[in-house]
Amino acid sequence: MAAHLKKRVYEEFSKVVQLPQEEAPAKKLRLTKPSKSAALHIDLCKASNPTDALQYLLSFARSSVEAESVEGVVRILLEHYYKEQDNSVRLKIASLIGLFSKTQNFNPESIVDETLNTFNTEKSHQVLAQLLDTLLVIGNQLPESPAVRHRLIEVACKHLSDTYFGVRNKCLQLLGCLGNVDMPLNKDGHGSVSAGIVAPGGVGVSDVQSVISDYFTDQDPRVRTAAIKAMLQMHDRGLKIQQTIYDQACRLLCDDYEQVRSAAVQMVWVLSQLYPESIVPIPLSNEQVRLVDDSFGKISHMVSDGSWVVRVQAAKTLGNMLQVSPQFLEQTLDKKLMSDLRRKRTAHERAKELYTSGEFSSGRKWADDAPKEKVDTSAVNLIASGACGAFVHGLEDEMYEVRNAAVDALSALAQSSVSFAEKCLDFLVDMFNDEIEEVRLQSIHVLRQISTNITLREDQLDTVLAVLEDSSRDIREALHELICFTNVSTKECIQLALLELLKNLTKYPTDRNSVWKCLKFLGSRHPTLVLPLVPELLSTHPYFHTPEPDMDDPAYIAVLVLVFNAAQSCPTMTALFSDHTFRHYTYLRDSLSHLVPPLRLPGRKQAPGVCGIDGSGSVESAHLFLQQSLCRVSTIHNLQDPGAQDLLNFTIRDLQRLGELQAELAGAADFSATYLRCQLLLTKALQEKLWTMAVPLCLKHNAMATAAAKQILEETYKLEFLYSGLENRQVSTIHHVRLQAKALQLVLTARTRRGVEPLISVCEKFLQEVESFQRLFVAELPHLQDSFVGKLLDLSPRLSACKPGELVKILQTTLRQSGFLNLQLPEQIQRASGTIIEPTGESDNPLRFTSGLVVALDIDATLEHVHDPHNTVKVQVLYPDGQSHVIQPKPGDFRSPGPHRHRLITQVYLSHSAWTEACQIEVRLLLAYSSTRLCKAAWRDSSTEGLQPTEGTTEGTIPFGKPVKVFIMPKPARR
């Protein structure tokens, strides 16, 4: 009882007082990065031998150093530099100083003094060379500091007298990269040259160029080469080299070492371009000649050099000398010296020679005192005898690299001189028989480039056509391209070309399209030569009926292509056609319209495309129609307005038809039609009925809207990656439509799904998309004020703080209220296209092979306006059972016959299990793309240099070009 009362007392009279706790002050954390210099100092102190120190330095070189830490790191390196006795460690330290000097946002001027002090104590030649290389790096990083550069040049001049060739090389390189032509370097009051500049002969010099030119005669060939390259470096920097070094450069052409001669060839060429009209004297003569002609003769002589490297350099350089006189240019094609390049003696000199010799003309023999054509080597003054026939020597060289360089040089010179092109024609035709395929192909390309200035004779054409027997497909197609643009002189040439091309077609049936195209151009260029051959080619007779040829014969089609293209410019030719020829013309005009032109046929209905406005007027009117169509669509302010969808439908139809009729505007028309189709799909998905009904009552409309959003996304990827020539404005418009499609997907996801967690992640991802769009296209935001993105950016503070449900309502309202964003077309826009030439898909004979094994299917396709086809173009094979294989062609399978054109020639290997009957597989071309939130246009913008691509990469493929169906038949294996 007492215990109970005691408990009651404590319960009644005890109370608990809760004191408020004082909040402890928040601790402030300071994040510090570990010091790079301290870590380096600790590592170097731990090194017990030079090998360990080198290992620490090598590992430290692979790590990144911030700009604010570079100066401290360099001071630590220099501290250990003075302590280190091993040359290799000091050399690595000097290399690291130059490496860290190139750190972004670091000013290396703060370490110049410390780096220059190292030269006072350094005795190793290799380390001195590396220190000079470091000074070169520092000087290149300080283009706006002439005082610092002058100090570095003084150090380089001081060490030019070093006995080690590597130090002298680095000094000359530094002078060439940092020195100026007019930089004064005068003697001081003590009689020594300022900064210790002393030439090899002990004479003081006054400028950087004189210092460099004095080392043209250095005893070491590596230093002589470095001196020439230093002078060339000054030329590359835009500094004008003085003409006074021309004689020195010419003497270096006879140097004993090939590196010196090769650099001297380049030096002589530079001077010939700087002073082409200067007059230079001919040695041992009173004659004078232009500097460009004199240098051309000296470089021509180097084509016969003993080193093939020098011969290649000389041949390439000749192709860049376009200002040379015609007589010097033509002399390179004749090994005998031409008369106009000999020094001719006057009549007084000849008479004096006869008088001193005691011989006079007796008059009994006719013209016994006439001048003889005997060449006296002492009389050859204008050009060296070794330079005669330089291109003949180059084209007959044993090294194919020299022959290839000579062919390239002939191409460049022949394009600038019509007379030279006619004279070098025989030499280029002879190169078609070269043993190296690369040389043959290059000579064909060169002759194609100059074909507009020449006309082939029959003997030359016979040599050219003999190459059609070559087994290389590239050679044959290049020759077909050459014949397309070649002029011939007689009808026998046309007959010979047709006969050889038909033989080619019989031997290589896969060349069918190339041969047909060749005959198309051959007929259109020579209509008057084809006219007398028409009765023989078409096998017609004035009195008797001849049998009708087979239209399935590719050779007969080739003859018709030649004749019909010639008839376009020769109206009288159609009178020689028989009745079946007119029927065949109608058939080929429909099936091969790209090879058969429209003709005016007597007594027949006018062929489409003959009458009407000319091509240029047609393009102008089509372009005007395109602009009017886009202006008409731009009047739409809201996609929900009545009649807006009908206007979009009609405009899309018109643009699609315009792209079919005008190939020049196909890219712009298709691009505009695809963009308007995206807007039309978005309009239908945002119809009033879809959003006012309950979700269970409009499931069908939800599915249609989901499919529309998916299709819009696919179309935007086509717009971005299938068209070339887009500017930042068009790319921002495409991303705007893509953002609208993603917003529609988000709204549809919120209407059909239950749960908050998945919706939160989708909303966060969408807000990141909006933020990325704002960052990438900040320059285009003024043009997006009333658009969907513009309204979202106005509500950005509210969007980041609202809940997912509220965000969905805002997006739904903004989508329906956003205005139509007008499309601004760029000046040039092209659509990527691909056409599969082989297989044609016309054969009903299946390709049979044993099941489980593979069979090769040859693919030949042409690609136009495809960027980087080696990485983006793929081949897809679809089997009847739904299997799909995607093949990446090899880089060697692509060829580039012209600008913006590529050719894909590859093989696809097929394999499948046994089938009961033959079925078709589908072969198509795919264009692979990889889209990140940093678009390719934004990467070109300088404002996004510091950005890194974020996650969310979208990769896919876009089909382009018509697919081809091929019959195959996998047979069961025999047991």
XYZ file of N, CA and C in Angstrom, residues 333-442:
330
model
N 58.135 17.097 -124.261
C 57.595 15.936 -124.976
C 58.532 15.437 -126.062
N 59.698 16.080 -126.240
C 60.628 15.701 -127.300
C 62.025 15.592 -126.702
N 62.661 14.438 -126.903
C 64.002 14.240 -126.360
C 65.057 15.014 -127.148
N 64.719 15.393 -128.387
C 65.638 16.202 -129.183
C 65.364 17.677 -128.924
N 66.420 18.445 -128.872
C 66.266 19.863 -128.591
C 65.643 20.574 -129.782
N 64.578 21.321 -129.542
C 63.920 22.053 -130.612
C 64.780 23.250 -131.040
N 64.587 23.662 -132.288
C 65.427 24.725 -132.841
C 65.191 26.062 -132.163
N 63.973 26.311 -131.674
C 63.705 27.614 -131.074
C 64.281 27.726 -129.671
N 64.845 26.634 -129.131
C 65.480 26.716 -127.828
C 67.006 26.653 -127.929
N 67.522 26.712 -129.162
C 68.969 26.784 -129.347
C 69.394 28.244 -129.501
N 70.586 28.506 -129.089
C 71.137 29.843 -129.298
C 71.667 29.924 -130.731
N 71.051 30.770 -131.528
C 71.398 30.860 -132.942
C 72.479 31.925 -133.149
N 73.480 31.584 -133.989
C 74.545 32.522 -134.299
C 74.128 33.425 -135.454
N 74.580 34.636 -135.414
C 74.259 35.574 -136.476
C 75.084 35.244 -137.720
N 74.696 35.849 -138.855
C 75.429 35.631 -140.111
C 76.858 36.166 -140.015
N 77.030 37.257 -139.301
C 78.370 37.812 -139.120
C 79.259 36.837 -138.356
N 78.718 36.196 -137.340
C 79.503 35.230 -136.567
C 79.864 34.013 -137.415
N 78.926 33.545 -138.250
C 79.220 32.393 -139.107
C 80.285 32.743 -140.154
N 80.174 33.956 -140.723
C 81.172 34.362 -141.711
C 82.553 34.509 -141.080
N 82.560 35.026 -139.861
C 83.850 35.189 -139.166
C 84.484 33.828 -138.896
N 83.645 32.831 -138.544
C 84.178 31.491 -138.285
C 84.761 30.879 -139.547
N 84.090 31.087 -140.684
C 84.616 30.561 -141.938
C 85.927 31.255 -142.322
N 85.982 32.530 -142.070
C 87.193 33.286 -142.425
C 88.393 32.844 -141.607
N 88.155 32.657 -140.300
C 89.267 32.232 -139.441
C 89.708 30.822 -139.754
N 88.810 29.973 -140.248
C 89.183 28.600 -140.576
C 89.817 28.478 -141.945
N 89.738 29.539 -142.750
C 90.356 29.527 -144.080
C 89.525 28.822 -145.110
N 88.272 28.544 -144.883
C 87.419 27.846 -145.829
C 86.364 28.809 -146.350
N 86.244 28.876 -147.677
C 85.244 29.720 -148.303
C 84.443 28.881 -149.292
N 83.273 29.344 -149.598
C 82.438 28.646 -150.562
C 82.968 28.871 -151.964
N 83.151 27.753 -152.686
C 83.666 27.847 -154.050
C 82.555 28.133 -155.051
N 81.325 27.858 -154.688
C 80.218 28.091 -155.596
C 79.912 26.925 -156.491
N 80.788 25.893 -156.497
C 80.544 24.732 -157.357
C 79.448 23.820 -156.798
N 79.324 23.781 -155.472
C 78.335 22.900 -154.822
C 77.203 23.762 -154.276
N 75.994 23.308 -154.569
C 74.824 24.109 -154.171
C 74.661 24.093 -152.652
N 74.558 25.287 -152.038
C 74.276 25.466 -150.614
C 75.305 24.759 -149.742
N 76.586 24.809 -150.174
C 77.581 24.159 -149.337
C 77.903 24.958 -148.087
N 77.475 26.231 -148.073
C 77.698 27.042 -146.887
C 76.434 27.217 -146.057
N 75.405 26.403 -146.331
C 74.162 26.497 -145.554
C 74.405 26.003 -144.131
N 73.684 26.571 -143.152
C 73.881 26.150 -141.748
C 73.430 24.714 -141.548
N 74.225 23.984 -140.844
C 73.914 22.582 -140.559
C 73.031 22.489 -139.309
N 72.291 21.371 -139.239
C 71.421 21.128 -138.090
C 72.101 20.292 -137.031
N 73.398 20.385 -137.011
C 74.144 19.645 -136.001
C 74.068 20.384 -134.672
N 73.711 19.684 -133.617
C 73.548 20.300 -132.307
C 74.886 20.344 -131.606
N 75.247 21.512 -131.223
C 76.472 21.702 -130.463
C 76.090 21.902 -129.003
N 76.616 21.064 -128.117
C 76.222 21.152 -126.699
C 76.609 22.483 -126.091
N 77.670 23.098 -126.612
C 78.054 24.402 -126.067
C 77.102 25.503 -126.503
N 76.313 25.237 -127.574
C 75.367 26.246 -128.048
C 74.024 26.145 -127.366
N 73.785 25.111 -126.576
C 72.501 24.938 -125.889
C 72.531 25.804 -124.634
N 71.764 26.864 -124.669
C 71.838 27.813 -123.572
C 70.507 28.016 -122.855
N 69.394 27.909 -123.564
C 68.115 28.273 -122.959
C 67.572 27.193 -122.041
N 67.846 25.953 -122.313
C 67.340 24.863 -121.474
C 68.390 23.756 -121.476
N 68.554 23.097 -120.376
C 69.546 22.039 -120.269
C 69.136 20.846 -121.130
N 70.127 20.199 -121.724
C 69.825 19.061 -122.595
C 69.182 17.921 -121.810
N 69.509 17.801 -120.532
C 68.906 16.742 -119.728
C 67.441 16.966 -119.440
N 66.975 18.219 -119.628
C 65.564 18.515 -119.380
C 64.690 18.223 -120.584
N 65.294 17.954 -121.753
C 64.506 17.658 -122.953
C 63.781 16.329 -122.773
N 62.506 16.325 -123.134
C 61.722 15.094 -123.012
C 61.505 14.660 -121.582
N 61.283 15.613 -120.682
C 61.122 15.268 -119.260
C 59.924 14.355 -119.047
N 58.806 14.657 -119.715
C 57.619 13.822 -119.533
C 57.781 12.466 -120.221
N 58.568 12.432 -121.292
C 58.836 11.145 -121.926
C 59.601 10.246 -120.960
N 60.599 10.817 -120.282
C 61.335 10.044 -119.280
C 60.421 9.654 -118.121
N 59.563 10.575 -117.713
C 58.683 10.273 -116.587
C 57.677 9.190 -116.896
N 57.124 9.203 -118.127
C 56.139 8.189 -118.503
C 56.769 6.829 -118.763
N 58.083 6.797 -118.996
C 58.780 5.531 -119.229
C 59.563 5.072 -118.005
N 59.361 5.707 -116.876
C 60.125 5.384 -115.673
C 59.801 3.977 -115.183
N 60.766 3.367 -114.502
C 60.567 2.011 -113.998
C 59.661 1.969 -112.779
N 59.537 3.077 -112.046
C 58.686 3.132 -110.852
C 57.311 3.649 -111.246
N 56.297 2.914 -110.847
C 54.943 3.319 -111.245
C 54.519 4.608 -110.548
N 55.105 4.917 -109.381
C 54.776 6.177 -108.718
C 55.197 7.369 -109.569
N 56.359 7.244 -110.235
C 56.819 8.325 -111.111
C 55.904 8.445 -112.322
N 55.517 7.327 -112.892
C 54.631 7.359 -114.061
C 53.281 7.968 -113.691
N 52.783 7.616 -112.526
C 51.502 8.176 -112.089
C 51.602 9.680 -111.881
N 52.704 10.136 -111.265
C 52.883 11.570 -111.047
C 53.030 12.311 -112.374
N 53.719 11.695 -113.345
C 53.861 12.329 -114.657
C 52.512 12.443 -115.368
N 51.671 11.450 -115.239
C 50.337 11.509 -115.846
C 49.516 12.621 -115.205
N 49.573 12.761 -113.887
C 48.856 13.842 -113.207
C 49.355 15.209 -113.656
N 50.680 15.343 -113.803
C 51.233 16.626 -114.241
C 50.791 16.949 -115.673
N 50.774 15.958 -116.540
C 50.282 16.178 -117.903
C 48.840 16.646 -117.903
N 48.040 16.093 -117.006
C 46.637 16.490 -116.919
C 46.505 17.966 -116.567
N 47.248 18.410 -115.550
C 47.139 19.808 -115.123
C 47.615 20.771 -116.204
N 48.715 20.434 -116.890
C 49.245 21.326 -117.919
C 48.395 21.307 -119.181
N 47.837 20.147 -119.515
C 47.024 20.049 -120.735
C 45.707 20.800 -120.586
N 45.178 20.878 -119.375
C 43.928 21.618 -119.179
C 44.125 23.119 -119.319
N 45.351 23.592 -119.158
C 45.612 25.026 -119.279
C 46.120 25.413 -120.664
N 46.419 24.453 -121.527
C 46.952 24.740 -122.861
C 46.350 23.760 -123.855
N 45.578 24.276 -124.816
C 44.935 23.412 -125.812
C 45.979 22.795 -126.744
N 46.966 23.586 -127.154
C 47.995 23.050 -128.065
C 48.816 21.954 -127.394
N 49.117 22.131 -126.117
C 49.865 21.097 -125.399
C 49.010 19.837 -125.229
N 47.700 20.011 -125.037
C 46.815 18.850 -124.907
C 46.825 18.014 -126.181
N 46.845 18.667 -127.349
C 46.875 17.920 -128.603
C 48.201 17.182 -128.779
N 49.287 17.787 -128.326
C 50.604 17.160 -128.516
C 50.850 16.002 -127.554
N 50.266 16.073 -126.352
C 50.506 15.000 -125.381
C 49.497 13.862 -125.496
N 48.602 13.951 -126.492
C 47.560 12.938 -126.630
C 48.144 11.559 -126.878
N 49.143 11.457 -127.781
C 49.734 10.154 -128.097
C 50.398 9.526 -126.879
N 51.022 10.343 -126.064
C 51.699 9.805 -124.882
C 50.697 9.266 -123.868
N 49.571 9.963 -123.697
C 48.558 9.496 -122.751
C 47.890 8.214 -123.251
N 47.659 8.136 -124.550
C 47.039 6.928 -125.112
C 47.970 5.729 -124.934
N 49.273 5.951 -125.074
C 50.219 4.846 -124.877
C 50.202 4.332 -123.447
N 49.866 5.188 -122.491
C 49.832 4.765 -121.095
C 48.668 3.833 -120.801
N 47.733 3.685 -121.756
C 46.631 2.740 -121.556
C 47.122 1.305 -121.517
N 48.341 1.065 -122.024
C 48.906 -0.284 -122.049
C 49.877 -0.519 -120.910
N 49.870 0.342 -119.894
C 50.798 0.182 -118.771
C 50.482 -1.107 -118.015
N 51.518 -1.669 -117.403
C 51.352 -2.943 -116.697
C 50.637 -2.792 -115.349
N 50.599 -1.583 -114.788
C 49.970 -1.338 -113.486
C 48.563 -0.798 -113.713
N 47.577 -1.417 -113.056
C 46.188 -1.007 -113.245
C 45.950 0.428 -112.789
N 46.588 0.831 -111.699
C 46.387 2.180 -111.189
C 46.835 3.227 -112.207
N 47.934 2.966 -112.904
C 48.417 3.910 -113.913
C 47.466 3.938 -115.106
N 46.990 2.784 -115.525
C 46.035 2.752 -116.636
C 44.771 3.531 -116.294
N 44.266 3.304 -115.099
C 43.042 3.991 -114.692
C 43.257 5.499 -114.609
N 44.402 5.912 -114.074
C 44.671 7.339 -113.959
C 44.820 7.991 -115.328
